Amino acid sequence: MQLYLDTANLDEIREAASWGVLSGVTTNPTLIAREKGVDFKATISEIATLVDGPISAETISLDAEGMLREGLEYAAWHPNVIIKVPSTTEGLKAVYQLARKGIRTNVTLCFNATQALLAARAGAFVISPFVGRVDDTGVDGMQLIREIAAIYKADPEIKTRILSASIRHPRHIIESALAGADIATCPFKVLQLAMRHPLTDRGIEQFLADWKARA
Ligand code: E4P
């Protein structure tokens, strides 16, 4: 399973990219707005210089025509830009039209397996089920990944990848991989936590202490 970073913060992307673990980046309007005063195009273009993989840029239009217009604009910024559209019927129309032009899409805000099936049929490059937000409703978000994985696996025509989104903690990363996700997009903090273990820290301390005290 590949790992993407879910952020528009360039310092976070630069740092995680230096670990050699990043295969892509996802952004959304909230994440872009969090980086006060930055220019959308400049930010996406800068990310493209830091990570050699798909970078999701999200449309804000509610109608297919607007999504298509935005998608064509964003796709011209860099060949790695993927157009994010919502899981709506207007989103499907945009996915279909963009796919016909060879432009890859990320169908976001997916909360059930039927949305994922229709997105795949329309030609989505990736589907983004929001596991954390499903968990928030008291339903097992990982079950959604399992259902989509089973549906996609059963249909050899479907090439759409499953991008596990709304990841809240390292356990979500492990469970996404086990449930059949192709990609997990993680906040920087979660990626940091994923490499932490108190026994690793204690082991390092002990080794250093023993080394210093050697005869
Ligand atoms: C995915 O592409 C989204 O940007 C993201 O994972 C949403 O996560 P949140 O539920 O933490 O906002």
Coordinates of C-alpha atoms and ligand atoms in Angstrom, one line a residue:
M1 CA 0.0 0.0 0.0
Q2 CA 1.3 3.4 -0.9
L3 CA 1.4 6.4 1.4
Y4 CA 0.3 9.9 0.5
L5 CA 0.5 13.0 2.7
D6 CA -2.9 14.8 3.3
T7 CA -1.8 18.4 3.6
A8 CA -1.0 21.6 1.7
N9 CA 1.8 22.5 4.1
L10 CA 5.1 22.6 2.2
D11 CA 7.3 22.1 5.2
E12 CA 5.5 18.9 6.1
I13 CA 5.6 17.7 2.5
R14 CA 9.4 18.5 2.3
E15 CA 10.1 16.7 5.6
A16 CA 8.0 13.5 4.8
A17 CA 9.4 13.4 1.2
S18 CA 12.9 13.3 2.7
W19 CA 12.0 10.1 4.5
G20 CA 11.5 8.4 1.1
V21 CA 8.0 7.2 1.9
L22 CA 5.8 9.5 -0.1
S23 CA 4.1 8.4 -3.3
G24 CA 1.7 11.4 -3.6
V25 CA -0.1 14.2 -1.9
T26 CA -3.8 15.0 -1.4
T27 CA -5.2 18.5 -0.7
N28 CA -8.7 19.8 -0.2
P29 CA -10.1 23.3 0.1
T30 CA -9.9 23.2 3.9
L31 CA -6.2 22.2 3.8
I32 CA -5.4 24.9 1.3
A33 CA -7.3 27.5 3.4
R34 CA -5.3 26.4 6.5
E35 CA -2.1 27.7 4.8
K36 CA -3.0 31.4 5.2
G37 CA -2.7 33.6 2.1
V38 CA -1.1 31.1 -0.2
D39 CA -1.9 30.9 -3.9
F40 CA -3.6 27.7 -4.9
K41 CA -1.7 27.3 -8.3
A42 CA 1.7 28.2 -6.7
T43 CA 1.1 25.7 -3.9
I44 CA 0.2 22.8 -6.1
S45 CA 3.1 23.6 -8.5
E46 CA 5.5 23.8 -5.6
I47 CA 4.2 20.4 -4.2
A48 CA 4.9 18.9 -7.7
T49 CA 8.6 19.9 -7.3
L50 CA 8.8 18.1 -3.9
V51 CA 6.9 14.8 -4.7
D52 CA 7.0 12.8 -7.9
G53 CA 3.5 11.3 -7.8
P54 CA -0.1 12.2 -8.0
I55 CA -1.1 15.4 -6.4
S56 CA -4.9 15.9 -5.8
A57 CA -6.3 19.4 -6.4
E58 CA -10.0 19.7 -5.5
T59 CA -12.6 21.5 -7.6
I60 CA -15.2 23.8 -5.8
S61 CA -17.9 23.9 -8.4
L62 CA -21.1 22.0 -7.7
D63 CA -22.0 21.4 -11.4
A64 CA -20.2 19.2 -13.9
E65 CA -19.5 22.1 -16.3
G66 CA -17.7 24.0 -13.6
M67 CA -15.8 21.0 -12.3
L68 CA -14.7 20.3 -15.9
R69 CA -13.6 23.9 -16.4
E70 CA -11.6 23.8 -13.1
G71 CA -10.2 20.4 -13.8
L72 CA -8.9 21.4 -17.2
E73 CA -7.2 24.4 -15.7
Y74 CA -5.6 22.5 -12.8
A75 CA -4.5 19.6 -15.0
A76 CA -2.5 22.1 -17.1
W77 CA -0.4 23.1 -14.1
H78 CA 1.5 19.8 -14.0
P79 CA 1.2 16.3 -15.4
N80 CA 1.0 14.8 -11.9
V81 CA -2.1 16.9 -10.9
I82 CA -5.2 14.7 -10.2
I83 CA -8.6 16.4 -10.3
K84 CA -10.7 15.9 -7.1
V85 CA -14.4 16.0 -7.5
P86 CA -17.2 15.1 -5.0
S87 CA -19.2 11.8 -5.0
T88 CA -22.2 13.3 -6.7
T89 CA -23.9 12.7 -10.0
E90 CA -22.4 16.0 -11.3
G91 CA -19.1 14.7 -10.1
L92 CA -19.6 11.5 -12.2
K93 CA -20.3 13.6 -15.3
A94 CA -17.0 15.5 -14.7
V95 CA -15.1 12.2 -14.1
Y96 CA -16.4 10.8 -17.3
Q97 CA -15.6 13.8 -19.4
L98 CA -12.1 14.3 -17.8
A99 CA -11.3 10.6 -18.3
R100 CA -12.2 10.9 -22.0
K101 CA -9.5 13.6 -22.2
G102 CA -7.0 11.4 -20.4
I103 CA -7.2 13.4 -17.2
R104 CA -7.1 11.5 -13.9
T105 CA -9.6 12.1 -11.2
N106 CA -9.9 11.4 -7.4
V107 CA -13.6 11.0 -6.4
T108 CA -13.7 12.3 -2.9
L109 CA -16.2 12.4 0.0
C110 CA -17.1 8.7 -0.6
F111 CA -19.3 7.3 2.2
N112 CA -20.7 4.1 0.7
A113 CA -19.8 1.4 -1.7
T114 CA -22.4 2.3 -4.3
Q115 CA -20.7 5.7 -4.7
A116 CA -17.5 3.8 -5.2
L117 CA -18.9 1.5 -7.8
L118 CA -20.4 4.3 -9.9
A119 CA -17.2 6.4 -9.6
A120 CA -15.2 3.4 -10.9
R121 CA -17.7 2.9 -13.8
A122 CA -17.4 6.5 -14.7
G123 CA -13.7 6.2 -15.0
A124 CA -12.3 7.5 -11.7
F125 CA -8.5 7.0 -11.2
V126 CA -8.9 6.8 -7.4
I127 CA -11.8 6.7 -5.0
S128 CA -11.5 8.3 -1.6
P129 CA -13.6 6.6 1.2
F130 CA -13.4 8.8 4.3
V131 CA -12.8 6.2 7.0
G132 CA -12.4 8.6 10.0
R133 CA -15.6 10.5 9.2
V134 CA -17.5 7.2 8.9
D135 CA -16.1 6.1 12.3
D136 CA -17.3 9.4 13.7
T137 CA -20.9 8.4 12.9
G138 CA -20.5 5.2 15.0
V139 CA -20.1 2.9 11.9
D140 CA -16.9 1.0 11.2
G141 CA -15.2 3.0 8.5
M142 CA -12.9 0.1 7.6
Q143 CA -15.9 -2.0 6.6
L144 CA -16.4 0.5 3.7
I145 CA -12.8 -0.2 2.5
R146 CA -13.4 -3.9 2.7
E147 CA -16.7 -3.7 0.7
I148 CA -15.2 -1.5 -2.0
A149 CA -12.1 -3.8 -2.3
A150 CA -14.3 -6.8 -2.7
I151 CA -16.5 -5.1 -5.3
Y152 CA -13.5 -3.8 -7.3
K153 CA -11.7 -7.2 -7.1
A154 CA -14.7 -9.0 -8.5
D155 CA -14.8 -6.9 -11.6
P156 CA -11.6 -7.2 -13.8
E157 CA -12.7 -4.1 -15.8
I158 CA -12.3 -1.9 -12.8
K159 CA -8.9 -0.3 -12.5
T160 CA -9.8 2.4 -10.0
R161 CA -7.5 2.5 -6.9
I162 CA -8.8 2.7 -3.4
L163 CA -7.4 5.7 -1.5
S164 CA -8.2 5.4 2.2
A165 CA -8.8 9.0 3.4
S166 CA -9.7 10.8 6.6
I167 CA -7.0 8.8 8.5
R168 CA -6.9 9.7 12.1
H169 CA -4.2 7.4 13.7
P170 CA -1.6 4.8 12.8
R171 CA -4.0 1.9 13.4
H172 CA -6.0 3.3 10.5
I173 CA -3.0 2.9 8.2
I174 CA -2.5 -0.8 9.2
E175 CA -6.2 -1.6 8.9
S176 CA -6.5 0.2 5.5
A177 CA -3.7 -2.0 4.2
L178 CA -5.3 -5.2 5.6
A179 CA -8.7 -4.2 4.2
G180 CA -7.4 -3.8 0.7
A181 CA -6.7 -0.1 0.2
D182 CA -4.1 0.7 -2.5
I183 CA -3.1 4.0 -0.8
A184 CA -3.6 5.7 2.5
T185 CA -3.4 9.5 2.7
C186 CA -2.3 10.6 6.1
P187 CA -1.9 13.8 8.0
F188 CA 1.8 14.6 8.8
K189 CA 1.2 14.0 12.6
V190 CA -0.1 10.5 11.9
L191 CA 2.9 9.6 9.7
Q192 CA 5.2 10.8 12.5
L193 CA 3.3 8.8 15.1
A194 CA 3.5 5.7 12.8
M195 CA 7.3 5.6 13.3
R196 CA 7.2 6.1 17.1
H197 CA 7.6 3.5 19.7
P198 CA 8.7 3.9 23.3
L199 CA 10.7 0.6 23.2
T200 CA 12.6 2.0 20.2
D201 CA 13.5 5.1 22.2
R202 CA 14.3 3.1 25.3
G203 CA 16.5 0.7 23.3
I204 CA 18.4 3.6 21.8
E205 CA 19.0 5.1 25.2
Q206 CA 20.2 1.8 26.6
F207 CA 22.5 1.2 23.7
L208 CA 24.0 4.7 24.0
A209 CA 24.4 4.3 27.8
D210 CA 26.1 0.9 27.4
W211 CA 28.4 2.2 24.7
K212 CA 29.5 5.2 26.8
A213 CA 30.1 3.0 29.9
R214 CA 32.1 0.3 28.0
A215 CA 35.5 -0.5 29.5
Ligands
E4P1 C1 -8.8 13.3 1.6 O1 -8.3 13.5 0.5 C2 -9.2 14.4 2.5 O2 -8.4 15.5 2.2 C3 -9.0 14.1 3.9 O3 -8.5 12.8 4.1 C4 -10.1 14.5 4.8 O4 -9.8 14.1 6.1 P1 -10.5 14.7 7.4 O5 -11.8 13.9 7.6 O6 -9.6 14.6 8.5 O7 -10.8 16.2 7.1

